[in-house]
Coordinates of N, CA, C and O in Angstrom, one line a residue:
X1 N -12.4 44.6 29.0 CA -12.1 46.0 28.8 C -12.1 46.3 27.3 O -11.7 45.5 26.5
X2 N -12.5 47.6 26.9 CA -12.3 47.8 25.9 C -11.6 48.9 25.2 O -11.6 49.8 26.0
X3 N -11.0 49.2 24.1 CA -10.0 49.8 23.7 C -10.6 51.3 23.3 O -9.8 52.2 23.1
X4 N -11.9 51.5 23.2 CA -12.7 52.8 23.0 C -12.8 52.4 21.2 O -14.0 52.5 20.9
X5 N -12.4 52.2 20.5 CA -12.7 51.1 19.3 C -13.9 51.0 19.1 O -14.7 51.7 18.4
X6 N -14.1 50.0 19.9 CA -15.3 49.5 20.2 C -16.4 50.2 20.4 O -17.4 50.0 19.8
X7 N -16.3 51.2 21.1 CA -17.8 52.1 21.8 C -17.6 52.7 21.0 O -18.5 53.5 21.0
X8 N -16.6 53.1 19.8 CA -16.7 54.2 18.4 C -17.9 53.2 17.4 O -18.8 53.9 17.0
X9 N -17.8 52.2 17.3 CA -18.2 51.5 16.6 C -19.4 50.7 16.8 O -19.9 49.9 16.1
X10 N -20.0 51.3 18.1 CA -21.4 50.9 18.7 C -21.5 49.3 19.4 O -22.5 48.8 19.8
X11 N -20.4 48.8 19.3 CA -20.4 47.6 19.6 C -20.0 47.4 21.9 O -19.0 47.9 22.5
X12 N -20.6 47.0 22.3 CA -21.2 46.9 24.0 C -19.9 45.8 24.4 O -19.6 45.1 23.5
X13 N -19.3 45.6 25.3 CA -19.0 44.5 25.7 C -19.4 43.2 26.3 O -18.8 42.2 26.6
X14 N -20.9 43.7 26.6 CA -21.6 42.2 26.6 C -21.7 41.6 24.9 O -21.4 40.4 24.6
X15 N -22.1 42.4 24.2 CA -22.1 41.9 23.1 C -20.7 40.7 22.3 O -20.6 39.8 21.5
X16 N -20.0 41.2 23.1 CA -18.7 40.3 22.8 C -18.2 39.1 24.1 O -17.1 38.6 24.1
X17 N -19.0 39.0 25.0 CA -18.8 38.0 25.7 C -19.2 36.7 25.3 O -20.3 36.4 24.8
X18 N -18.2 36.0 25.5 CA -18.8 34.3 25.1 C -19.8 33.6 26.3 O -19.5 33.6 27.5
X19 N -20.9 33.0 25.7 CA -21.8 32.3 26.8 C -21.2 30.9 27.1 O -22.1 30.2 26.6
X20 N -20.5 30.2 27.6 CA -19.8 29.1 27.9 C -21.5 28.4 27.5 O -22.6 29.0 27.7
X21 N -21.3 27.0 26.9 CA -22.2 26.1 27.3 C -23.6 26.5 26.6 O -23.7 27.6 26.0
X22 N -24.6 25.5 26.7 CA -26.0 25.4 26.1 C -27.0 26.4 26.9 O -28.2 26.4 26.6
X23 N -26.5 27.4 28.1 CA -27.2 27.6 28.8 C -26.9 29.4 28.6 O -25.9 30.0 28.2
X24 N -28.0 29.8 28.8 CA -28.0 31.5 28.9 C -28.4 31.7 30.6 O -28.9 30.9 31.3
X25 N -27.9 33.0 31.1 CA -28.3 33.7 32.5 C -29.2 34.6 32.1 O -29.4 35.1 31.0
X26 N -29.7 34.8 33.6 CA -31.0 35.7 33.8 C -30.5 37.0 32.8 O -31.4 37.6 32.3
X27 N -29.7 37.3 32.7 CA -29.4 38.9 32.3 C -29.5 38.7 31.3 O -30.4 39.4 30.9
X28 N -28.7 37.9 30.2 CA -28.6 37.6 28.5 C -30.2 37.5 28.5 O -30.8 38.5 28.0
X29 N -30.8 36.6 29.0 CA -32.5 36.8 28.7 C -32.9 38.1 28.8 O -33.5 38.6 27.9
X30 N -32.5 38.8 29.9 CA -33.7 40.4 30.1 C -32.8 41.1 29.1 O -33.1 42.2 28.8
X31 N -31.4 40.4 28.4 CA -31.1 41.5 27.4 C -31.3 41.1 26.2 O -30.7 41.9 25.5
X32 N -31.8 40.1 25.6 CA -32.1 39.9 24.6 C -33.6 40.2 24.8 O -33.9 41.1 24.0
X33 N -34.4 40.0 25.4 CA -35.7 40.3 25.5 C -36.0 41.9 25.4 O -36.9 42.5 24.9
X34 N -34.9 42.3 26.1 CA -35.4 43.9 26.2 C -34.8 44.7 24.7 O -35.1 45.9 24.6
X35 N -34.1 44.0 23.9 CA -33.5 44.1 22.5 C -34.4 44.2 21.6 O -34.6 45.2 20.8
X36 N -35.3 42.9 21.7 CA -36.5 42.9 21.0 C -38.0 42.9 21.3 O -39.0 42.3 20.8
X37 N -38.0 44.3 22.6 CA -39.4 44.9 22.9 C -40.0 43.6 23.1 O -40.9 43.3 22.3
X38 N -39.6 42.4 24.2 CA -40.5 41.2 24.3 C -41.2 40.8 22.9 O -42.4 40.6 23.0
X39 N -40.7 40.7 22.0 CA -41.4 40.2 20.8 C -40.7 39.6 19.8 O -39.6 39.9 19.4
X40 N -41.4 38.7 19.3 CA -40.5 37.4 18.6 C -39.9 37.6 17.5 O -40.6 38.0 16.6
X41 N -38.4 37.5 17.3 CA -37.9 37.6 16.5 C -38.0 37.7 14.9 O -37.4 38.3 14.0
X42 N -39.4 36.4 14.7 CA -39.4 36.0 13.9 C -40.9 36.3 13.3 O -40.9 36.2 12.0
X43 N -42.2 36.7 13.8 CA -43.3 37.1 13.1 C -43.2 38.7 14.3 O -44.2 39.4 14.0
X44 N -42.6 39.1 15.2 CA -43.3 39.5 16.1 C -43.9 40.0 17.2 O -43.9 41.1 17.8
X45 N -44.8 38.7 17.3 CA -45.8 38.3 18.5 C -45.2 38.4 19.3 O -43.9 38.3 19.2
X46 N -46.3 38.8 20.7 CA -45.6 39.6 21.8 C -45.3 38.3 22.6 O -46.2 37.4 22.6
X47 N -44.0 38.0 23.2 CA -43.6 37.1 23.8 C -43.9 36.8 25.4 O -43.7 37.7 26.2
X48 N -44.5 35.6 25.9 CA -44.8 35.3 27.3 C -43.6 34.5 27.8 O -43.1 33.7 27.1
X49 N -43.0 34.8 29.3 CA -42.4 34.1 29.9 C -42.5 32.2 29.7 O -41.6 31.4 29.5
X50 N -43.5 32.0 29.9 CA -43.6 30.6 30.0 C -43.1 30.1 28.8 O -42.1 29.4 28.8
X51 N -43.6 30.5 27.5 CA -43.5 29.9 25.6 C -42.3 30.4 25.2 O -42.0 30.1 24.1
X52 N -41.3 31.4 26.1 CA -40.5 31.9 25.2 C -39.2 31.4 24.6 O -38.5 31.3 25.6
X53 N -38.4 30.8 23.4 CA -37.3 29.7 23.3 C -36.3 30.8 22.5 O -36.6 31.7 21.7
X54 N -35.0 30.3 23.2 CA -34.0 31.1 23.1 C -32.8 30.4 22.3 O -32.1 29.4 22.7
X55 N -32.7 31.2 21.0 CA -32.0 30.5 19.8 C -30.3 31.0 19.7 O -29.6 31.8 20.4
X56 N -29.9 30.4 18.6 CA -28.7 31.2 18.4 C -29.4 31.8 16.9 O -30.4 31.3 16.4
X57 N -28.7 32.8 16.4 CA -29.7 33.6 15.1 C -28.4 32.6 14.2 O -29.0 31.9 13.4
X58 N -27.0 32.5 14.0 CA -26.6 31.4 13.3 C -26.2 30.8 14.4 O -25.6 31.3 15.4
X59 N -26.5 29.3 14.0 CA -25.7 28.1 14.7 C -24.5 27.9 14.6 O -24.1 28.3 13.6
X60 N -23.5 27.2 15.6 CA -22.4 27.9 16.2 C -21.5 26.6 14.7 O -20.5 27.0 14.0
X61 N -22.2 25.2 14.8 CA -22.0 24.8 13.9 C -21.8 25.2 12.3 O -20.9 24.6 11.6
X62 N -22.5 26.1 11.8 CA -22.4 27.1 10.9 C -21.7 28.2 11.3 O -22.1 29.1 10.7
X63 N -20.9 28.6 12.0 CA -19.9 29.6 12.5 C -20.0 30.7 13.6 O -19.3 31.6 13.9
X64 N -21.3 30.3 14.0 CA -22.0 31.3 14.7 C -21.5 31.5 16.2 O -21.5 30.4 16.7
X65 N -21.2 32.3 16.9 CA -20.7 32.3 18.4 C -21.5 32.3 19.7 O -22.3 33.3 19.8
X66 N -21.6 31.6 20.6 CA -22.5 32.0 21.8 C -21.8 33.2 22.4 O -21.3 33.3 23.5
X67 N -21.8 34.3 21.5 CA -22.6 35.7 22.2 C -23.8 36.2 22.7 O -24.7 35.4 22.5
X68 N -24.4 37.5 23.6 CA -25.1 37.9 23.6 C -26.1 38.3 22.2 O -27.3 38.3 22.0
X69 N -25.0 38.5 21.6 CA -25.6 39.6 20.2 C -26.4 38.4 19.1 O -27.3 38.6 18.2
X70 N -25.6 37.4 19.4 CA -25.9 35.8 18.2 C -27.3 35.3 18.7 O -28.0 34.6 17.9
X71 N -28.0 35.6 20.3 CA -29.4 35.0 20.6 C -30.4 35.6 20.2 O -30.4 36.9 19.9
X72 N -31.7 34.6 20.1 CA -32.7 35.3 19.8 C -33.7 35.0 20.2 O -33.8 33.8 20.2
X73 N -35.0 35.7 20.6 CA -36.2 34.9 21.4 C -37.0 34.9 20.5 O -37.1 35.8 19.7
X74 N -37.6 33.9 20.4 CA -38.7 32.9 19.1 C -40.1 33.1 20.1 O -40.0 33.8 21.2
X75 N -41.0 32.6 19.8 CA -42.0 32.4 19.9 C -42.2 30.9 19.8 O -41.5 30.4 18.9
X76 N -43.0 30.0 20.5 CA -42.6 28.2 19.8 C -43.4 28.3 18.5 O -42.7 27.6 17.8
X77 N -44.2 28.8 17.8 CA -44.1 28.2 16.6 C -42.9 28.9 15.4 O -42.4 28.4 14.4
X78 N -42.6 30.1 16.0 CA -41.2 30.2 14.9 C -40.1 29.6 15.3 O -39.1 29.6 14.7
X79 N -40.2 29.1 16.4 CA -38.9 28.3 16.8 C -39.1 26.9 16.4 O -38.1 26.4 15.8
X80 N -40.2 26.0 16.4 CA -40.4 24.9 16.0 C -39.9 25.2 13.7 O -39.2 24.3 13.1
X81 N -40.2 26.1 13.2 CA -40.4 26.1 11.9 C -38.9 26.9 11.8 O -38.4 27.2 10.7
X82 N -38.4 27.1 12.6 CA -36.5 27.3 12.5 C -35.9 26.4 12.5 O -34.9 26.1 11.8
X83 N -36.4 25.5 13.4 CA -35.5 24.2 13.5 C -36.1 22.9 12.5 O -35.4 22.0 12.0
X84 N -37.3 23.1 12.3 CA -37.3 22.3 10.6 C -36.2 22.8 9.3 O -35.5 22.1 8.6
X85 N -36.5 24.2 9.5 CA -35.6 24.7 8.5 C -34.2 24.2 8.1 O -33.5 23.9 7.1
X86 N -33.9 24.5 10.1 CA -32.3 23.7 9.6 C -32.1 22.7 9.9 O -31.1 22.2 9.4
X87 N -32.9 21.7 10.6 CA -33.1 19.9 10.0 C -32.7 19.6 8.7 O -31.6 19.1 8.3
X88 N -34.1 20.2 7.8 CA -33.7 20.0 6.0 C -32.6 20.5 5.8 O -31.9 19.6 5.4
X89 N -31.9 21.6 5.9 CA -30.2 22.4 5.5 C -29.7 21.2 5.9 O -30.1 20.5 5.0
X90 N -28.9 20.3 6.9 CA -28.3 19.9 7.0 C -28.3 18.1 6.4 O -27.4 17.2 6.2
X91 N -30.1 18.2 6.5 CA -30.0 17.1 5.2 C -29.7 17.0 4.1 O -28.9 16.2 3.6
X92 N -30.1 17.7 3.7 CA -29.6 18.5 2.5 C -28.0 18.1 1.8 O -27.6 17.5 0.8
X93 N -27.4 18.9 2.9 CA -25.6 19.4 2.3 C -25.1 17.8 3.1 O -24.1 17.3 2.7
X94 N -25.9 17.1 4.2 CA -24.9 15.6 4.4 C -25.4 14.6 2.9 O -24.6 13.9 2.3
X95 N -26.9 14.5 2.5 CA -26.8 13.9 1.0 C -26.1 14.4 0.0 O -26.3 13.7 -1.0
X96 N -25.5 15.1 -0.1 CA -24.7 15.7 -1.4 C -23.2 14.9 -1.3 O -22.3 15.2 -2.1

């Protein structure tokens, strides 16, 4: 429920539901996908059902929440070159 706050503020109440677990539902997909006009977050490219990989935009480990609003659909090569990215980050700050 929300306090009207919130819908002053543009903010949805799916947007603030927590996703229990590693797993998203059919709906968080058709609503992140329909968020970003089927197209990858990261160069784009128009996204296909089969290739499409569903991220968190920050990792929950970096502070980030499983919300709606925190996923994001990749394309696999920006999804493969996100998760290098944060491979090295966490190499990184555990050698220090």
């Amino acid at each position: 429920m929300t306090t009207g706050r919130e819908e002053q503020a543009g903010i949805h109440l799916e947007d603030m539901l927590i996703i229990p677990g590693a797993y998203i539902t059919d709906e968080i997909v058709r609503t992140v996908l329909e968020r970003q006009c089927n197209r990858c977050a990261g160069c784009n490219a128009p996204l296909t059902a089969g290739s499409t990989h569903f991220d968190l935009r920050q990792p929950v480990i970096c502070g980030g929440s499983h919300t709606s609003r925190n996923f994001e659909a990749l394309c696999p090569f920006c999804h493969q070159n996100r998760m290098r990215r944060i491979r090295v980050r966490f190499a990184d700050h555990r050698n220090k």
